[in-house]
């Protein structure tokens, strides 16, 4: 199992995306996915945490919760994580 935290919650926008600074995590996601191809039993998990300011915005409305959740699922599906 590899748990990797390299996403950012876009404050006031309720969605998640891979970090691109100081390094591009999209490349790391792809490399970890390659490891999974070599070892299909490997589990890849994305750790998604946030600060209280961003979470306060995310949970304000049902719409922002849905946007946040959808972006998290989309990210997992895009990179083939578990």
PDB file of N, CA and C in Angstrom:
ATOM      1  N   UNK A   1       0.854  -1.177   0.000  1.00  0.00           N
ATOM      2  CA  UNK A   1       0.000   0.000   0.000  1.00  0.00           C
ATOM      3  C   UNK A   1       0.895   1.233   0.000  1.00  0.00           C
ATOM      4  N   UNK A   2       0.600   2.151  -0.902  1.00  0.00           N
ATOM      5  CA  UNK A   2       1.265   3.453  -0.914  1.00  0.00           C
ATOM      6  C   UNK A   2       0.194   4.516  -0.725  1.00  0.00           C
ATOM      7  N   UNK A   3       0.346   5.333   0.288  1.00  0.00           N
ATOM      8  CA  UNK A   3      -0.561   6.452   0.521  1.00  0.00           C
ATOM      9  C   UNK A   3       0.208   7.716   0.179  1.00  0.00           C
ATOM     10  N   UNK A   4      -0.320   8.466  -0.737  1.00  0.00           N
ATOM     11  CA  UNK A   4       0.402   9.609  -1.272  1.00  0.00           C
ATOM     12  C   UNK A   4      -0.460  10.852  -1.164  1.00  0.00           C
ATOM     13  N   UNK A   5       0.050  11.879  -0.525  1.00  0.00           N
ATOM     14  CA  UNK A   5      -0.687  13.136  -0.377  1.00  0.00           C
ATOM     15  C   UNK A   5      -0.027  14.219  -1.188  1.00  0.00           C
ATOM     16  N   UNK A   6      -0.598  14.516  -2.304  1.00  0.00           N
ATOM     17  CA  UNK A   6       0.005  15.528  -3.182  1.00  0.00           C
ATOM     18  C   UNK A   6      -1.096  16.251  -3.955  1.00  0.00           C
ATOM     19  N   UNK A   7      -2.154  16.604  -3.216  1.00  0.00           N
ATOM     20  CA  UNK A   7      -3.254  17.336  -3.831  1.00  0.00           C
ATOM     21  C   UNK A   7      -3.498  18.609  -3.042  1.00  0.00           C
ATOM     22  N   UNK A   8      -4.148  19.542  -3.686  1.00  0.00           N
ATOM     23  CA  UNK A   8      -4.479  20.794  -3.023  1.00  0.00           C
ATOM     24  C   UNK A   8      -5.967  21.058  -3.201  1.00  0.00           C
ATOM     25  N   UNK A   9      -6.583  21.494  -2.137  1.00  0.00           N
ATOM     26  CA  UNK A   9      -7.971  21.908  -2.197  1.00  0.00           C
ATOM     27  C   UNK A   9      -7.971  23.386  -2.559  1.00  0.00           C
ATOM     28  N   UNK A  10      -8.599  23.709  -3.654  1.00  0.00           N
ATOM     29  CA  UNK A  10      -8.643  25.091  -4.113  1.00  0.00           C
ATOM     30  C   UNK A  10      -9.646  25.852  -3.265  1.00  0.00           C
ATOM     31  N   UNK A  11      -9.122  26.700  -2.389  1.00  0.00           N
ATOM     32  CA  UNK A  11      -9.968  27.449  -1.472  1.00  0.00           C
ATOM     33  C   UNK A  11     -10.927  28.342  -2.248  1.00  0.00           C
ATOM     34  N   UNK A  12     -12.149  28.419  -1.777  1.00  0.00           N
ATOM     35  CA  UNK A  12     -13.229  29.203  -2.384  1.00  0.00           C
ATOM     36  C   UNK A  12     -13.652  28.659  -3.743  1.00  0.00           C
ATOM     37  N   UNK A  13     -13.231  27.444  -4.091  1.00  0.00           N
ATOM     38  CA  UNK A  13     -13.634  26.869  -5.365  1.00  0.00           C
ATOM     39  C   UNK A  13     -14.129  25.433  -5.217  1.00  0.00           C
ATOM     40  N   UNK A  14     -14.023  24.830  -4.067  1.00  0.00           N
ATOM     41  CA  UNK A  14     -14.475  23.477  -3.739  1.00  0.00           C
ATOM     42  C   UNK A  14     -14.124  22.398  -4.736  1.00  0.00           C
ATOM     43  N   UNK A  15     -12.880  22.310  -5.062  1.00  0.00           N
ATOM     44  CA  UNK A  15     -12.428  21.159  -5.842  1.00  0.00           C
ATOM     45  C   UNK A  15     -10.977  20.864  -5.512  1.00  0.00           C
ATOM     46  N   UNK A  16     -10.547  19.668  -5.907  1.00  0.00           N
ATOM     47  CA  UNK A  16      -9.197  19.184  -5.618  1.00  0.00           C
ATOM     48  C   UNK A  16      -8.445  19.041  -6.930  1.00  0.00           C
ATOM     49  N   UNK A  17      -7.163  19.332  -6.887  1.00  0.00           N
ATOM     50  CA  UNK A  17      -6.322  19.102  -8.057  1.00  0.00           C
ATOM     51  C   UNK A  17      -4.920  18.746  -7.589  1.00  0.00           C
ATOM     52  N   UNK A  18      -4.136  18.089  -8.440  1.00  0.00           N
ATOM     53  CA  UNK A  18      -2.755  17.758  -8.059  1.00  0.00           C
ATOM     54  C   UNK A  18      -1.924  19.033  -7.880  1.00  0.00           C
ATOM     55  N   UNK A  19      -1.031  18.990  -6.919  1.00  0.00           N
ATOM     56  CA  UNK A  19      -0.083  20.095  -6.755  1.00  0.00           C
ATOM     57  C   UNK A  19       0.803  20.189  -7.992  1.00  0.00           C
ATOM     58  N   UNK A  20       1.157  21.388  -8.373  1.00  0.00           N
ATOM     59  CA  UNK A  20       2.088  21.564  -9.490  1.00  0.00           C
ATOM     60  C   UNK A  20       3.321  22.353  -9.064  1.00  0.00           C
ATOM     61  N   UNK A  21       3.332  22.862  -7.858  1.00  0.00           N
ATOM     62  CA  UNK A  21       4.494  23.579  -7.334  1.00  0.00           C
ATOM     63  C   UNK A  21       4.733  23.120  -5.908  1.00  0.00           C
ATOM     64  N   UNK A  22       5.893  22.899  -5.453  1.00  0.00           N
ATOM     65  CA  UNK A  22       7.180  23.152  -6.088  1.00  0.00           C
ATOM     66  C   UNK A  22       7.571  22.079  -7.102  1.00  0.00           C
ATOM     67  N   UNK A  23       6.819  20.970  -7.173  1.00  0.00           N
ATOM     68  CA  UNK A  23       7.061  19.949  -8.194  1.00  0.00           C
ATOM     69  C   UNK A  23       5.712  19.489  -8.707  1.00  0.00           C
ATOM     70  N   UNK A  24       5.711  18.891  -9.864  1.00  0.00           N
ATOM     71  CA  UNK A  24       4.461  18.508 -10.511  1.00  0.00           C
ATOM     72  C   UNK A  24       4.048  17.107 -10.079  1.00  0.00           C
ATOM     73  N   UNK A  25       3.059  17.028  -9.213  1.00  0.00           N
ATOM     74  CA  UNK A  25       2.614  15.735  -8.679  1.00  0.00           C
ATOM     75  C   UNK A  25       1.928  14.873  -9.718  1.00  0.00           C
ATOM     76  N   UNK A  26       1.465  15.455 -10.817  1.00  0.00           N
ATOM     77  CA  UNK A  26       0.854  14.640 -11.862  1.00  0.00           C
ATOM     78  C   UNK A  26       1.848  13.614 -12.385  1.00  0.00           C
ATOM     79  N   UNK A  27       3.113  13.999 -12.471  1.00  0.00           N
ATOM     80  CA  UNK A  27       4.153  13.057 -12.903  1.00  0.00           C
ATOM     81  C   UNK A  27       4.364  11.955 -11.873  1.00  0.00           C
ATOM     82  N   UNK A  28       4.303  12.313 -10.593  1.00  0.00           N
ATOM     83  CA  UNK A  28       4.456  11.315  -9.530  1.00  0.00           C
ATOM     84  C   UNK A  28       3.287  10.338  -9.579  1.00  0.00           C
ATOM     85  N   UNK A  29       2.064  10.850  -9.783  1.00  0.00           N
ATOM     86  CA  UNK A  29       0.898   9.979  -9.891  1.00  0.00           C
ATOM     87  C   UNK A  29       1.093   8.964 -11.014  1.00  0.00           C
ATOM     88  N   UNK A  30       1.582   9.429 -12.146  1.00  0.00           N
ATOM     89  CA  UNK A  30       1.785   8.544 -13.296  1.00  0.00           C
ATOM     90  C   UNK A  30       2.849   7.486 -13.007  1.00  0.00           C
ATOM     91  N   UNK A  31       3.921   7.888 -12.320  1.00  0.00           N
ATOM     92  CA  UNK A  31       4.978   6.938 -11.988  1.00  0.00           C
ATOM     93  C   UNK A  31       4.492   5.891 -10.987  1.00  0.00           C
ATOM     94  N   UNK A  32       3.704   6.321 -10.018  1.00  0.00           N
ATOM     95  CA  UNK A  32       3.148   5.356  -9.071  1.00  0.00           C
ATOM     96  C   UNK A  32       2.186   4.408  -9.775  1.00  0.00           C
ATOM     97  N   UNK A  33       1.449   4.923 -10.732  1.00  0.00           N
ATOM     98  CA  UNK A  33       0.541   4.076 -11.491  1.00  0.00           C
ATOM     99  C   UNK A  33       1.321   3.034 -12.298  1.00  0.00           C
ATOM    100  N   UNK A  34       2.483   3.411 -12.793  1.00  0.00           N
ATOM    101  CA  UNK A  34       3.349   2.452 -13.501  1.00  0.00           C
ATOM    102  C   UNK A  34       3.773   1.327 -12.550  1.00  0.00           C
ATOM    103  N   UNK A  35       4.098   1.687 -11.303  1.00  0.00           N
ATOM    104  CA  UNK A  35       4.446   0.659 -10.316  1.00  0.00           C
ATOM    105  C   UNK A  35       3.288  -0.313 -10.114  1.00  0.00           C
ATOM    106  N   UNK A  36       2.062   0.226 -10.144  1.00  0.00           N
ATOM    107  CA  UNK A  36       0.897  -0.625  -9.976  1.00  0.00           C
ATOM    108  C   UNK A  36       0.742  -1.566 -11.169  1.00  0.00           C
ATOM    109  N   UNK A  37       1.090  -1.123 -12.346  1.00  0.00           N
ATOM    110  CA  UNK A  37       1.038  -1.998 -13.515  1.00  0.00           C
ATOM    111  C   UNK A  37       2.021  -3.161 -13.363  1.00  0.00           C
ATOM    112  N   UNK A  38       3.179  -2.867 -12.766  1.00  0.00           N
ATOM    113  CA  UNK A  38       4.176  -3.921 -12.534  1.00  0.00           C
ATOM    114  C   UNK A  38       3.744  -4.873 -11.421  1.00  0.00           C
ATOM    115  N   UNK A  39       2.992  -4.356 -10.467  1.00  0.00           N
ATOM    116  CA  UNK A  39       2.525  -5.155  -9.341  1.00  0.00           C
ATOM    117  C   UNK A  39       1.037  -4.871  -9.123  1.00  0.00           C
ATOM    118  N   UNK A  40       0.154  -5.613  -9.780  1.00  0.00           N
ATOM    119  CA  UNK A  40      -1.281  -5.362  -9.694  1.00  0.00           C
ATOM    120  C   UNK A  40      -1.864  -5.442  -8.277  1.00  0.00           C
ATOM    121  N   UNK A  41      -1.153  -6.084  -7.354  1.00  0.00           N
ATOM    122  CA  UNK A  41      -1.643  -6.162  -5.971  1.00  0.00           C
ATOM    123  C   UNK A  41      -1.357  -4.897  -5.173  1.00  0.00           C
ATOM    124  N   UNK A  42      -0.578  -3.996  -5.720  1.00  0.00           N
ATOM    125  CA  UNK A  42      -0.253  -2.744  -5.043  1.00  0.00           C
ATOM    126  C   UNK A  42      -1.499  -1.878  -4.955  1.00  0.00           C
ATOM    127  N   UNK A  43      -1.747  -1.319  -3.804  1.00  0.00           N
ATOM    128  CA  UNK A  43      -2.875  -0.403  -3.598  1.00  0.00           C
ATOM    129  C   UNK A  43      -2.327   1.020  -3.514  1.00  0.00           C
ATOM    130  N   UNK A  44      -2.908   1.908  -4.308  1.00  0.00           N
ATOM    131  CA  UNK A  44      -2.514   3.310  -4.315  1.00  0.00           C
ATOM    132  C   UNK A  44      -3.654   4.150  -3.753  1.00  0.00           C
ATOM    133  N   UNK A  45      -3.368   4.901  -2.708  1.00  0.00           N
ATOM    134  CA  UNK A  45      -4.375   5.726  -2.052  1.00  0.00           C
ATOM    135  C   UNK A  45      -3.903   7.178  -2.044  1.00  0.00           C
ATOM    136  N   UNK A  46      -4.828   8.086  -2.288  1.00  0.00           N
ATOM    137  CA  UNK A  46      -4.510   9.511  -2.225  1.00  0.00           C
ATOM    138  C   UNK A  46      -5.018  10.036  -0.891  1.00  0.00           C
ATOM    139  N   UNK A  47      -4.131  10.692  -0.160  1.00  0.00           N
ATOM    140  CA  UNK A  47      -4.507  11.319   1.093  1.00  0.00           C
ATOM    141  C   UNK A  47      -4.998  12.729   0.796  1.00  0.00           C
ATOM    142  N   UNK A  48      -6.227  13.024   1.188  1.00  0.00           N
ATOM    143  CA  UNK A  48      -6.801  14.345   0.944  1.00  0.00           C
ATOM    144  C   UNK A  48      -7.135  14.984   2.279  1.00  0.00           C
ATOM    145  N   UNK A  49      -6.376  15.969   2.630  1.00  0.00           N
ATOM    146  CA  UNK A  49      -6.639  16.723   3.843  1.00  0.00           C
ATOM    147  C   UNK A  49      -6.833  18.178   3.476  1.00  0.00           C
ATOM    148  N   UNK A  50      -7.223  18.968   4.421  1.00  0.00           N
ATOM    149  CA  UNK A  50      -7.424  20.386   4.120  1.00  0.00           C
ATOM    150  C   UNK A  50      -7.264  21.213   5.384  1.00  0.00           C
ATOM    151  N   UNK A  51      -7.122  22.501   5.185  1.00  0.00           N
ATOM    152  CA  UNK A  51      -7.079  23.383   6.350  1.00  0.00           C
ATOM    153  C   UNK A  51      -8.504  23.814   6.685  1.00  0.00           C
ATOM    154  N   UNK A  52      -8.686  24.395   7.857  1.00  0.00           N
ATOM    155  CA  UNK A  52     -10.035  24.719   8.310  1.00  0.00           C
ATOM    156  C   UNK A  52     -10.706  25.783   7.442  1.00  0.00           C
ATOM    157  N   UNK A  53      -9.944  26.722   6.888  1.00  0.00           N
ATOM    158  CA  UNK A  53     -10.540  27.748   6.031  1.00  0.00           C
ATOM    159  C   UNK A  53     -11.151  27.135   4.781  1.00  0.00           C
ATOM    160  N   UNK A  54     -10.406  26.251   4.117  1.00  0.00           N
ATOM    161  CA  UNK A  54     -10.914  25.610   2.903  1.00  0.00           C
ATOM    162  C   UNK A  54     -12.103  24.714   3.240  1.00  0.00           C
ATOM    163  N   UNK A  55     -12.022  23.951   4.319  1.00  0.00           N
ATOM    164  CA  UNK A  55     -13.119  23.057   4.682  1.00  0.00           C
ATOM    165  C   UNK A  55     -14.371  23.855   5.028  1.00  0.00           C
ATOM    166  N   UNK A  56     -14.207  24.981   5.671  1.00  0.00           N
ATOM    167  CA  UNK A  56     -15.361  25.825   5.991  1.00  0.00           C
ATOM    168  C   UNK A  56     -16.100  26.211   4.717  1.00  0.00           C
ATOM    169  N   UNK A  57     -15.382  26.557   3.677  1.00  0.00           N
ATOM    170  CA  UNK A  57     -16.008  26.915   2.406  1.00  0.00           C
ATOM    171  C   UNK A  57     -16.647  25.690   1.746  1.00  0.00           C
ATOM    172  N   UNK A  58     -15.952  24.574   1.767  1.00  0.00           N
ATOM    173  CA  UNK A  58     -16.422  23.359   1.093  1.00  0.00           C
ATOM    174  C   UNK A  58     -17.758  22.892   1.662  1.00  0.00           C
ATOM    175  N   UNK A  59     -17.944  22.963   2.970  1.00  0.00           N
ATOM    176  CA  UNK A  59     -19.159  22.424   3.586  1.00  0.00           C
ATOM    177  C   UNK A  59     -20.289  23.438   3.715  1.00  0.00           C
ATOM    178  N   UNK A  60     -20.145  24.612   3.147  1.00  0.00           N
ATOM    179  CA  UNK A  60     -21.187  25.637   3.288  1.00  0.00           C
ATOM    180  C   UNK A  60     -22.477  25.293   2.556  1.00  0.00           C
ATOM    181  N   UNK A  61     -22.379  24.693   1.399  1.00  0.00           N
ATOM    182  CA  UNK A  61     -23.591  24.382   0.625  1.00  0.00           C
ATOM    183  C   UNK A  61     -23.533  22.950   0.113  1.00  0.00           C
ATOM    184  N   UNK A  62     -24.691  22.440  -0.216  1.00  0.00           N
ATOM    185  CA  UNK A  62     -24.749  21.100  -0.790  1.00  0.00           C
ATOM    186  C   UNK A  62     -24.006  21.065  -2.126  1.00  0.00           C
ATOM    187  N   UNK A  63     -24.103  22.136  -2.876  1.00  0.00           N
ATOM    188  CA  UNK A  63     -23.433  22.223  -4.174  1.00  0.00           C
ATOM    189  C   UNK A  63     -21.913  22.171  -4.030  1.00  0.00           C
ATOM    190  N   UNK A  64     -21.368  22.886  -3.051  1.00  0.00           N
ATOM    191  CA  UNK A  64     -19.913  22.878  -2.877  1.00  0.00           C
ATOM    192  C   UNK A  64     -19.422  21.521  -2.388  1.00  0.00           C
ATOM    193  N   UNK A  65     -20.221  20.839  -1.573  1.00  0.00           N
ATOM    194  CA  UNK A  65     -19.863  19.482  -1.131  1.00  0.00           C
ATOM    195  C   UNK A  65     -19.843  18.538  -2.331  1.00  0.00           C
ATOM    196  N   UNK A  66     -20.856  18.643  -3.198  1.00  0.00           N
ATOM    197  CA  UNK A  66     -20.910  17.796  -4.395  1.00  0.00           C
ATOM    198  C   UNK A  66     -19.731  18.078  -5.320  1.00  0.00           C
ATOM    199  N   UNK A  67     -19.374  19.351  -5.508  1.00  0.00           N
ATOM    200  CA  UNK A  67     -18.230  19.706  -6.361  1.00  0.00           C
ATOM    201  C   UNK A  67     -16.939  19.112  -5.812  1.00  0.00           C
ATOM    202  N   UNK A  68     -16.745  19.229  -4.509  1.00  0.00           N
ATOM    203  CA  UNK A  68     -15.543  18.703  -3.857  1.00  0.00           C
ATOM    204  C   UNK A  68     -15.475  17.182  -4.023  1.00  0.00           C
ATOM    205  N   UNK A  69     -16.593  16.520  -3.752  1.00  0.00           N
ATOM    206  CA  UNK A  69     -16.650  15.068  -3.844  1.00  0.00           C
ATOM    207  C   UNK A  69     -16.409  14.603  -5.277  1.00  0.00           C
ATOM    208  N   UNK A  70     -17.055  15.260  -6.235  1.00  0.00           N
ATOM    209  CA  UNK A  70     -16.873  14.894  -7.637  1.00  0.00           C
ATOM    210  C   UNK A  70     -15.425  15.063  -8.066  1.00  0.00           C
ATOM    211  N   UNK A  71     -14.791  16.155  -7.666  1.00  0.00           N
ATOM    212  CA  UNK A  71     -13.397  16.368  -8.071  1.00  0.00           C
ATOM    213  C   UNK A  71     -12.477  15.315  -7.457  1.00  0.00           C
ATOM    214  N   UNK A  72     -12.787  14.880  -6.230  1.00  0.00           N
ATOM    215  CA  UNK A  72     -11.983  13.830  -5.585  1.00  0.00           C
ATOM    216  C   UNK A  72     -12.134  12.503  -6.337  1.00  0.00           C
ATOM    217  N   UNK A  73     -13.365  12.148  -6.670  1.00  0.00           N
ATOM    218  CA  UNK A  73     -13.606  10.902  -7.408  1.00  0.00           C
ATOM    219  C   UNK A  73     -12.962  10.980  -8.788  1.00  0.00           C
ATOM    220  N   UNK A  74     -13.113  12.112  -9.469  1.00  0.00           N
ATOM    221  CA  UNK A  74     -12.507  12.280 -10.798  1.00  0.00           C
ATOM    222  C   UNK A  74     -10.990  12.100 -10.746  1.00  0.00           C
ATOM    223  N   UNK A  75     -10.366  12.641  -9.714  1.00  0.00           N
ATOM    224  CA  UNK A  75      -8.910  12.526  -9.567  1.00  0.00           C
ATOM    225  C   UNK A  75      -8.498  11.069  -9.375  1.00  0.00           C
ATOM    226  N   UNK A  76      -9.221  10.356  -8.530  1.00  0.00           N
ATOM    227  CA  UNK A  76      -8.925   8.936  -8.290  1.00  0.00           C
ATOM    228  C   UNK A  76      -9.086   8.135  -9.581  1.00  0.00           C
ATOM    229  N   UNK A  77     -10.154   8.387 -10.316  1.00  0.00           N
ATOM    230  CA  UNK A  77     -10.398   7.663 -11.552  1.00  0.00           C
ATOM    231  C   UNK A  77      -9.377   8.034 -12.638  1.00  0.00           C
ATOM    232  N   UNK A  78      -9.035   9.305 -12.735  1.00  0.00           N
ATOM    233  CA  UNK A  78      -8.079   9.754 -13.760  1.00  0.00           C
ATOM    234  C   UNK A  78      -6.732   9.068 -13.615  1.00  0.00           C
ATOM    235  N   UNK A  79      -6.278   8.894 -12.368  1.00  0.00           N
ATOM    236  CA  UNK A  79      -4.957   8.321 -12.149  1.00  0.00           C
ATOM    237  C   UNK A  79      -4.982   6.852 -11.786  1.00  0.00           C
ATOM    238  N   UNK A  80      -6.171   6.222 -11.750  1.00  0.00           N
ATOM    239  CA  UNK A  80      -6.257   4.783 -11.512  1.00  0.00           C
ATOM    240  C   UNK A  80      -5.941   4.359 -10.100  1.00  0.00           C
ATOM    241  N   UNK A  81      -6.222   5.218  -9.135  1.00  0.00           N
ATOM    242  CA  UNK A  81      -5.966   4.867  -7.747  1.00  0.00           C
ATOM    243  C   UNK A  81      -7.121   4.053  -7.187  1.00  0.00           C
ATOM    244  N   UNK A  82      -6.914   3.506  -5.991  1.00  0.00           N
ATOM    245  CA  UNK A  82      -7.926   2.611  -5.396  1.00  0.00           C
ATOM    246  C   UNK A  82      -8.873   3.350  -4.474  1.00  0.00           C
TER     247      UNK A  82
END
